[in-house]
Short mmCIF file of C-alpha atoms and ligand atoms in Angstrom, two decimals:
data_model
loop_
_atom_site.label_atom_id
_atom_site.label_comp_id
_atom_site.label_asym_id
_atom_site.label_seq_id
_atom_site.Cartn_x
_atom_site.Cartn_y
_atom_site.Cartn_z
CA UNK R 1 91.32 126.74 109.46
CA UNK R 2 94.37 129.03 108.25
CA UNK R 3 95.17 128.41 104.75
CA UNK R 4 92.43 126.01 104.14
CA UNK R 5 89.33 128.36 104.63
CA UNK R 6 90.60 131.13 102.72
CA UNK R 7 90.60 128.94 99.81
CA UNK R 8 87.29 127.73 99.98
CA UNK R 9 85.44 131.01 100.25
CA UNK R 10 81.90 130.34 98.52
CA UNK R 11 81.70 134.04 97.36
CA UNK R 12 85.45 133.83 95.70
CA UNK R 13 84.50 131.16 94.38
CA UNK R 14 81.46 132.40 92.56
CA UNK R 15 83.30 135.22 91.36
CA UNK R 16 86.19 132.80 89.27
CA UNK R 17 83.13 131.16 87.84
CA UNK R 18 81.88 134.38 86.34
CA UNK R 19 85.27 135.83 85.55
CA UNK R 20 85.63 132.68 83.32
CA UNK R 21 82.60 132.84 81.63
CA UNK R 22 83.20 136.41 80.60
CA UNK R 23 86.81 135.19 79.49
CA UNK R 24 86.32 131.95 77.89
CA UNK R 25 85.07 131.49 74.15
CA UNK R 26 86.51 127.84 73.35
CA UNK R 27 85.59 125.22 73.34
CA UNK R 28 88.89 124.68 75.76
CA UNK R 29 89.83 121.00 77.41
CA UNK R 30 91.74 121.07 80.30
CA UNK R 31 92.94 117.98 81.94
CA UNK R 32 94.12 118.23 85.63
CA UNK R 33 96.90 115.69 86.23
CA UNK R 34 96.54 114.95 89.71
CA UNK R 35 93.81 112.37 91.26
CA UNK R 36 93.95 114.89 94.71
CA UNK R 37 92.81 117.93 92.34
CA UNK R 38 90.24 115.35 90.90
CA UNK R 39 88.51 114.81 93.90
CA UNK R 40 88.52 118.16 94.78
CA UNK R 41 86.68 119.07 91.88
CA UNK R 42 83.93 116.55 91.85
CA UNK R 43 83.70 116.92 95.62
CA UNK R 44 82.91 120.77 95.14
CA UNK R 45 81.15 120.77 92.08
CA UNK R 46 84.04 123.36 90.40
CA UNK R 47 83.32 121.51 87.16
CA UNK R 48 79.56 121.92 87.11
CA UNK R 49 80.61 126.11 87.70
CA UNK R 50 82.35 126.73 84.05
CA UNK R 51 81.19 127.98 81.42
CA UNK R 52 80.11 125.41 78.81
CA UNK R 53 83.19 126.26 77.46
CA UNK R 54 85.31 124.80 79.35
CA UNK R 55 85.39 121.10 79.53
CA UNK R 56 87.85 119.45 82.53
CA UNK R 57 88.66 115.85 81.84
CA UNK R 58 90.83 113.84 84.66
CA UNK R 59 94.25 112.52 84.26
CA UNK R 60 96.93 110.03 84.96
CA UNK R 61 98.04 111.28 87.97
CA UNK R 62 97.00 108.81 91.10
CA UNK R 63 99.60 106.45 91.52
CA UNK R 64 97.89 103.31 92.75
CA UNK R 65 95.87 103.70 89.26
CA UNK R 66 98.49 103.41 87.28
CA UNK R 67 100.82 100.10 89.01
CA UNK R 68 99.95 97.63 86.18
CA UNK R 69 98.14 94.55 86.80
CA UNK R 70 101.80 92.79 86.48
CA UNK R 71 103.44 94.62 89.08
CA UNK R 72 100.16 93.85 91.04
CA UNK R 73 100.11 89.87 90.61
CA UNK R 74 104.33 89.96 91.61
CA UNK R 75 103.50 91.87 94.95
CA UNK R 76 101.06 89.22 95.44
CA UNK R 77 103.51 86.53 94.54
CA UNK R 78 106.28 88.13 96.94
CA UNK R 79 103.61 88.76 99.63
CA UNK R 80 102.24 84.97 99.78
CA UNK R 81 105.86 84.28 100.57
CA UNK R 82 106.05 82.91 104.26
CA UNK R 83 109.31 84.34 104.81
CA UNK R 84 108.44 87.89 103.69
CA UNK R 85 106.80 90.93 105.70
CA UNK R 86 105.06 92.84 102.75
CA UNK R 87 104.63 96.36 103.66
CA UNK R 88 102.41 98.63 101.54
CA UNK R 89 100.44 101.96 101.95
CA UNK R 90 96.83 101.23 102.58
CA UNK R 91 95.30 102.03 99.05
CA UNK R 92 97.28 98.72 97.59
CA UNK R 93 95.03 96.42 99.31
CA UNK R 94 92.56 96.48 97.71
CA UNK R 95 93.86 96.83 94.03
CA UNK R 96 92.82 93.70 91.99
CA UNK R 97 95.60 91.59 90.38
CA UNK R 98 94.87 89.69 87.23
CA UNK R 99 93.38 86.95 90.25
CA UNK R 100 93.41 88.39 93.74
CA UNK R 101 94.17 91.34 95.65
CA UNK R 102 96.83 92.34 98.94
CA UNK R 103 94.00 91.94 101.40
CA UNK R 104 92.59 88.44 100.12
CA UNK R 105 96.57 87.38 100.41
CA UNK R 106 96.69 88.93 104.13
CA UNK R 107 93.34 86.99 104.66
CA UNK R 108 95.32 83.87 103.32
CA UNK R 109 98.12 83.80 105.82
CA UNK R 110 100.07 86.28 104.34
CA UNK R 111 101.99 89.02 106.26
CA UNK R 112 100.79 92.02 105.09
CA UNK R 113 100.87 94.98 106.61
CA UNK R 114 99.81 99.08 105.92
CA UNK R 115 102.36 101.36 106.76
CA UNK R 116 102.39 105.30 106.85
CA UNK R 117 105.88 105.96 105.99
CA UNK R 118 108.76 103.90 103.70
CA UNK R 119 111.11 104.17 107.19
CA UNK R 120 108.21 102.24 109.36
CA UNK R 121 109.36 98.98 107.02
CA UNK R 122 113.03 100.10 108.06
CA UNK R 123 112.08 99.97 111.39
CA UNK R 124 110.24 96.24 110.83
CA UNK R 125 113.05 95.02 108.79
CA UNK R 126 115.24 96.44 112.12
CA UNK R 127 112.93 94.89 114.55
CA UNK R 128 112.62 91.07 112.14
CA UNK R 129 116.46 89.98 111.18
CA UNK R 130 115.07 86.39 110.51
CA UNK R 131 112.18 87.71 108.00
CA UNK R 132 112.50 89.55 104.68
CA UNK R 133 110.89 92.78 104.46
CA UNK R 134 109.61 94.12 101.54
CA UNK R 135 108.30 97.66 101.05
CA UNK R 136 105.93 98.09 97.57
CA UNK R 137 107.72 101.81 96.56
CA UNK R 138 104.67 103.16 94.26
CA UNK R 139 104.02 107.05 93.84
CA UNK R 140 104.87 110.00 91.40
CA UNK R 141 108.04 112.23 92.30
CA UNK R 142 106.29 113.06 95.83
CA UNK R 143 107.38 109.80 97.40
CA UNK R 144 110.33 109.24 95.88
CA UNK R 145 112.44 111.31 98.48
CA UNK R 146 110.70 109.50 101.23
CA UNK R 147 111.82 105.72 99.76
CA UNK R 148 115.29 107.44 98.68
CA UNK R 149 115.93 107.82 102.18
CA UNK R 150 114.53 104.58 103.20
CA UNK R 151 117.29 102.74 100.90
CA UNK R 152 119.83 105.10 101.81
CA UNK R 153 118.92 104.40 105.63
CA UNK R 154 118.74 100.59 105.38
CA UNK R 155 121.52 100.35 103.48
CA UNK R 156 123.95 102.52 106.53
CA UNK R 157 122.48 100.46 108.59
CA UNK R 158 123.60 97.06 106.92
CA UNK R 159 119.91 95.77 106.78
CA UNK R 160 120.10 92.60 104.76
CA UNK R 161 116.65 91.77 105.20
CA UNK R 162 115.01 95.13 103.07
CA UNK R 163 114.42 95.61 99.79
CA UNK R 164 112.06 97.80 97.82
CA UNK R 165 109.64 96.67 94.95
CA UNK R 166 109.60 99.87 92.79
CA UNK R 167 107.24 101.16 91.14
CA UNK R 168 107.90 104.42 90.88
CA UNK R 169 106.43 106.96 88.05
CA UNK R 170 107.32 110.05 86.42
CA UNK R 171 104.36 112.96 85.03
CA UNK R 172 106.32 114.78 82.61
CA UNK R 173 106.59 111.77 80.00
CA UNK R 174 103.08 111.09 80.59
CA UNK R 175 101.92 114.26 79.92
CA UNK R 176 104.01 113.70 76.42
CA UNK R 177 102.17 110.29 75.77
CA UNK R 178 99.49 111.83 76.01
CA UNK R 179 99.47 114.54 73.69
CA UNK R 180 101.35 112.01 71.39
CA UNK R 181 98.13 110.35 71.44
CA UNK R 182 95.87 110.43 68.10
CA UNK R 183 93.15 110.21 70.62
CA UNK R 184 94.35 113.56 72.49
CA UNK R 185 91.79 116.20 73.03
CA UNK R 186 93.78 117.74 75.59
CA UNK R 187 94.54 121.64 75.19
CA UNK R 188 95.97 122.30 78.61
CA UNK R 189 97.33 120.97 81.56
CA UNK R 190 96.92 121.73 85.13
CA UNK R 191 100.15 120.35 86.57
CA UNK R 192 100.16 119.14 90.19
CA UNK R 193 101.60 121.31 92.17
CA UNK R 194 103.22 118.82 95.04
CA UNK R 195 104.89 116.85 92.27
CA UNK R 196 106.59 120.73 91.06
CA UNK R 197 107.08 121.28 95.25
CA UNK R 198 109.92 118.63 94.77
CA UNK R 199 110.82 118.59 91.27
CA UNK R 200 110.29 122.49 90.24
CA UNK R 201 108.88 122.93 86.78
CA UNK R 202 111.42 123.81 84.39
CA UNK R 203 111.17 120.09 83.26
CA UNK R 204 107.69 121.20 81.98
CA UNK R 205 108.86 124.05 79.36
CA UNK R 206 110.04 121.75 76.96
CA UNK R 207 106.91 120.01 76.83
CA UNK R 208 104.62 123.57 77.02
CA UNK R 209 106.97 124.81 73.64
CA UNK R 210 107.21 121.64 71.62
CA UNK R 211 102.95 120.80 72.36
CA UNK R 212 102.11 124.69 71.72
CA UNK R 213 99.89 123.64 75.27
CA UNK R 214 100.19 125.89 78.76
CA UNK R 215 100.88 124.41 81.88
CA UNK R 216 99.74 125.62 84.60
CA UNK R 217 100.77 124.88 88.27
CA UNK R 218 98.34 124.05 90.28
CA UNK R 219 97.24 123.72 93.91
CA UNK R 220 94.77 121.45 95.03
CA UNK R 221 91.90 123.54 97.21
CA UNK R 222 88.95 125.42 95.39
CA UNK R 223 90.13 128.61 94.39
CA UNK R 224 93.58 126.87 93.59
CA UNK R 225 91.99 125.02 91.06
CA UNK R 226 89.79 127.39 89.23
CA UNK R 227 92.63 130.31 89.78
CA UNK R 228 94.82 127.48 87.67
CA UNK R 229 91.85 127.37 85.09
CA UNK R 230 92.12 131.11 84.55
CA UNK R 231 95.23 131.00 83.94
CA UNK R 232 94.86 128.74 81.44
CA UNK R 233 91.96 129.42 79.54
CA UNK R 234 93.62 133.11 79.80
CA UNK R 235 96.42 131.58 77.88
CA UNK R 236 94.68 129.72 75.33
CA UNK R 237 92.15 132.83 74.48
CA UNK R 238 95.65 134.75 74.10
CA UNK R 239 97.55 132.18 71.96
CA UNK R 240 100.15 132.07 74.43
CA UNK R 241 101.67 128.07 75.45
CA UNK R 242 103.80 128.61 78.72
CA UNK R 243 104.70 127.57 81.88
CA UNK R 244 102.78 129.66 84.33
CA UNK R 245 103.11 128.98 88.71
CA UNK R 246 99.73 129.28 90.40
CA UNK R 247 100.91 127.45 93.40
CA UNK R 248 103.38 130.01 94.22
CA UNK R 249 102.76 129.57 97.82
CA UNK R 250 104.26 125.89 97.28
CA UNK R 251 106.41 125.68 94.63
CA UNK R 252 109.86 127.28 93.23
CA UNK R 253 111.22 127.18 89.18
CA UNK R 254 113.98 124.77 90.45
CA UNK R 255 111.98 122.52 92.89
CA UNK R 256 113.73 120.86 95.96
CA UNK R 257 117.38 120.45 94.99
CA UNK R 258 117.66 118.68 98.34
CA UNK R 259 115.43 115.90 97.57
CA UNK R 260 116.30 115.78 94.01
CA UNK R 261 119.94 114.93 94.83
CA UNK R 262 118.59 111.92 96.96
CA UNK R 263 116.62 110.76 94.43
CA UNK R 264 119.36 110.80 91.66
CA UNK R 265 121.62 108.93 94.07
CA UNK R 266 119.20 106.19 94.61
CA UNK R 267 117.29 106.30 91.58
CA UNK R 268 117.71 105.72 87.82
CA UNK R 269 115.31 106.43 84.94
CA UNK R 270 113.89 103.82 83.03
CA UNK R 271 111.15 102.52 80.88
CA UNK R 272 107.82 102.04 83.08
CA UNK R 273 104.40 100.26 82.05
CA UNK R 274 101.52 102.43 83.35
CA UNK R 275 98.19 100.97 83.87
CA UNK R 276 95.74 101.88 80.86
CA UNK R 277 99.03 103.98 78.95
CA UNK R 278 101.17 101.25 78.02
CA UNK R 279 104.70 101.63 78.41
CA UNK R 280 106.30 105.08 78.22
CA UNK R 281 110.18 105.13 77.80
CA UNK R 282 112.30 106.89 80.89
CA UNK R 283 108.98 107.19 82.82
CA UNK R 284 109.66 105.23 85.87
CA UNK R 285 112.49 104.96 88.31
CA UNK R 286 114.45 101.92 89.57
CA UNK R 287 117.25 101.31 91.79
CA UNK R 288 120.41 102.78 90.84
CA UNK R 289 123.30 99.64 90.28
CA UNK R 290 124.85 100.61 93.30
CA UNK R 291 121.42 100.14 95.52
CA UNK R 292 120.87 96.76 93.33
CA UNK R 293 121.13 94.58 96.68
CA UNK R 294 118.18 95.94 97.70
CA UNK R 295 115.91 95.86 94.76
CA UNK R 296 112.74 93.20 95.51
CA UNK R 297 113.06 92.60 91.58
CA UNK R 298 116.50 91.14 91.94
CA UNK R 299 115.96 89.30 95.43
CA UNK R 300 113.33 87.70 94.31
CA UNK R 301 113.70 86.72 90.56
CA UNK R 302 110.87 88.43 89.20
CA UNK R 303 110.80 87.80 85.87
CA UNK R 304 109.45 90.09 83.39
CA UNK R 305 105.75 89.24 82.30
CA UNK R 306 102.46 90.86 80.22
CA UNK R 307 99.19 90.71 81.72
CA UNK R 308 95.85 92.30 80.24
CA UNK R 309 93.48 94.09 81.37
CA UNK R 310 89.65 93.25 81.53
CA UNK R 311 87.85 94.12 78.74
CA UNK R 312 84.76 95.29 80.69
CA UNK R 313 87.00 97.84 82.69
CA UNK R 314 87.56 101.46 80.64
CA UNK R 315 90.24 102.56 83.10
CA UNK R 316 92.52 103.32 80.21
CA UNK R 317 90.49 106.11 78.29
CA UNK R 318 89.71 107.19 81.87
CA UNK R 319 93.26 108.06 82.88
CA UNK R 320 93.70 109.40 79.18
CA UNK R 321 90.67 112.06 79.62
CA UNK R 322 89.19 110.35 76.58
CA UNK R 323 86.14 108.93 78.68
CA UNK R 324 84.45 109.98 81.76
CA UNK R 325 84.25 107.82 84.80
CA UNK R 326 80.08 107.93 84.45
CA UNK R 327 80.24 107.19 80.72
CA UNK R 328 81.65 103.91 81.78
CA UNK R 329 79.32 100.96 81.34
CA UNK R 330 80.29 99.18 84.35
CA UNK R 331 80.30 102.19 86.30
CA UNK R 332 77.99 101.47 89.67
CA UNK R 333 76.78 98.58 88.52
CA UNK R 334 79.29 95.71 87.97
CA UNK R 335 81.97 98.48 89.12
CA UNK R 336 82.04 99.69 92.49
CA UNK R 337 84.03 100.57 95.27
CA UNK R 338 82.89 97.22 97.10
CA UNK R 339 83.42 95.12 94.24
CA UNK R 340 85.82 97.41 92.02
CA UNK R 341 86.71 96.13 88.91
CA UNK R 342 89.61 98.30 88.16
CA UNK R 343 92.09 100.33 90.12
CA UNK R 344 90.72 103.75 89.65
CA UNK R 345 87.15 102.80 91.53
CA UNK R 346 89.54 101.33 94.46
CA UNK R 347 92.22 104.49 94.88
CA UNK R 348 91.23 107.18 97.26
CA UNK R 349 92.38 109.43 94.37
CA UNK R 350 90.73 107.58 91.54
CA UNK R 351 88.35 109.33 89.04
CA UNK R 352 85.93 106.43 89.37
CA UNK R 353 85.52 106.23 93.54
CA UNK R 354 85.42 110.15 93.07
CA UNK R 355 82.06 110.11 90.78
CA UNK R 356 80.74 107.05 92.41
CA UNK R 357 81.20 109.21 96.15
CA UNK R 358 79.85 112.48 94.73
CA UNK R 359 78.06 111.42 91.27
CA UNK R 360 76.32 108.52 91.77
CA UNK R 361 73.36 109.32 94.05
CA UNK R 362 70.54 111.68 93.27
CA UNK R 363 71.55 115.35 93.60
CA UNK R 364 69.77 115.58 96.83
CA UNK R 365 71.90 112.72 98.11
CA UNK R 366 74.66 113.83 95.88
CA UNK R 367 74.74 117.39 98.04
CA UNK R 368 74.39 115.42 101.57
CA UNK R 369 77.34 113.29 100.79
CA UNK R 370 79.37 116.42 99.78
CA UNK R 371 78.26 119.47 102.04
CA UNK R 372 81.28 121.29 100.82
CA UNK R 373 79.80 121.99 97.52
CA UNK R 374 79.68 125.28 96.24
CA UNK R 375 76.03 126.01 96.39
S1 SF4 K 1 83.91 102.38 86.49
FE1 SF4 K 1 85.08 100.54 87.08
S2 SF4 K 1 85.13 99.30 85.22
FE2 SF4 K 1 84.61 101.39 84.60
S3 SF4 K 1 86.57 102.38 84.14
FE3 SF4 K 1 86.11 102.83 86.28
S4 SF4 K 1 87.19 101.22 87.40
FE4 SF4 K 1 87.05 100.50 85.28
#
């Protein structure tokens, strides 16, 4: 297939493996950001290719791992309502609350329902007058644009009956909590290179100069990924701390300014609690004042509230790159993606579900799950 195939060639492949372990002297830690570029690597095997000097850990970046339990239990709350329509992509169903989950609520009489696109709940909000339809807005800077537009289109069309429960994130002050962290081990970043497709990545060169840590751009297919390792590891063995673009094909300096605008007029920064971080000041987004009538928050009195995590689940350190999904006590046997106990076994994009698809088995079973592997 055009621009797939091309970057999965085995032989490339092979040849970035050796190329690195004639460049590399380390030790080096790289963390990729993105849970898509996580499963990617598992699912090939691109870690088990570097050099030993070259260790990949996995990072924040898969959005349904990182909604707090909180923002969890109110969705819940909202969705058990017999007057609402909750609409949600499909990976929220099964993310445990503090108590229950989306699809134990639907099973409960609740009106849940998956949708593929923020303007599908226009439509049901369009097609329900007497119901209240509630869309659950999660996602980095790559959906934002998408549930811009679905405020700004609800809102022209004087639906009364929409609102959006936000939950919206931002990478770039993650990426900062992180290497504020005393725990940080993390020496550079592959940056995901859909989130830079809409927001560019001049908002990373701050971060790349103040850290002393490169950032690389990255795409999300095989020879993306250990092209954006190179580049790295090149920088690192150099001394150098930049901004570099691998994903050229993708991504400009200045982003989308198209989408960006829509976001700023829907959108305002503010604090956000992330799953296993904490809160991070100016990390989230939430509706802009003049968009307030249509904030789920608001319509609903949601009140603030803390809830913690279980003890037994590590999803924290995982998300921080401190631990490994496998080094996990829980990890396939209390903790799996039938009975998850945290979000990043459930997510399609978690580190967890990506080990437990690809790591768990044998090696024999291991390479029949995942014929893709670089052999
Ligand atoms: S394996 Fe399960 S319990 Fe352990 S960190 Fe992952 S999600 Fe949490």
């Amino acid at each position: 297939m055009k621009y797939i195939d091309e970057y999965r060639d085995a032989e490339e492949t092979r040849r970035y493996a050796g190329a690195l372990g004639r460049l590399a002297t380390g030790p080096w830690t790289l963390m990729e950001v993105c849970g898509g570029q996580t499963h990617a690597i598992v699912k090939f095997g691109l870690d088990e290719l570097l050099p030993p000097a070259i260790t990949l850990v996995h990072g924040p970046g898969c959005p349904v791992c990182v909604t707090p339990l909180e923002r969890m239990d109110q969705a819940m709350r909202i969705a058990s309502r017999a007057e609402v329509i909750f609409c949600s992509f499909g990976d929220m169903l099964r993310v445990p609350g503090s108590q229950t989950d989306l699809l134990r609520v639907r099973a409960a009489g609740g009106d849940v329902r998956i949708v593929y696109s923020p303007l599908d709940a226009v439509r049901i909000a369009r097609e329900n007058p007497g119901r209240e339809v509630v869309f659950f807005a999660v996602g980095f800077e790559t959906t934002a644009p998408a549930n811009a537009l679905a405020v700004v289109r609800a809102k022209q069309e004087g639906l009364n009956n929409f609102s959006l429960l936000v939950s919206q994130v931002l990478v770039p002050p993650a990426l900062e909590a992180i290497l504020s962290s005393p725990d940080n081990r993390v020496q550079g970043f592959l940056a995901a290179g859909h989130v830079c497709t809409v927001m560019g990545y001049d908002q990373y060169e701050p971060i790349a100069a103040r850290y002393r840590v490169p950032i690389v751009v990255t795409g999300f297919e095989p020879l993306d990924i250990l092209q954006g390792v190179y580049m790295c590891v090149q920088q690192l063995e150099n001394g150098r701390a930049e901004v570099e673009n691998q994903y050229s094909r993708s991504v400009r300096r200045q982003g989308n300014l198209q989408a960006q605008q829509l976001i700023r007029q829907v959108f305002r920064v503010v604090p956000r609690k992330w799953r296993g971080l904490g809160e991070i000041a100016q990390s989230g987004l939430g509706l802009a004042e003049e968009f307030a009538a249509l904030d789920a928050d608001r319509r609903f009195g949601m009140p603030p509230e803390t809830v913690e995590e279980p003890a037994e689940c590590r999803s924290g350190l995982v998300l921080q790159g401190v631990l490994k999904p496998s080094q996990c006590p829980a990890f396939g046997t209390r903790c799996t993606p039938e009975q998850p106990l945290g979000a990043t076994m459930v997510s399609s994009e978690g580190a967890c579900a990506a080990y437990y698809r690809y790591r768990h088995h044998s090696q024999a079973a291991s390479m029949a799950a995942s014929p893709d592997r670089v052999p």
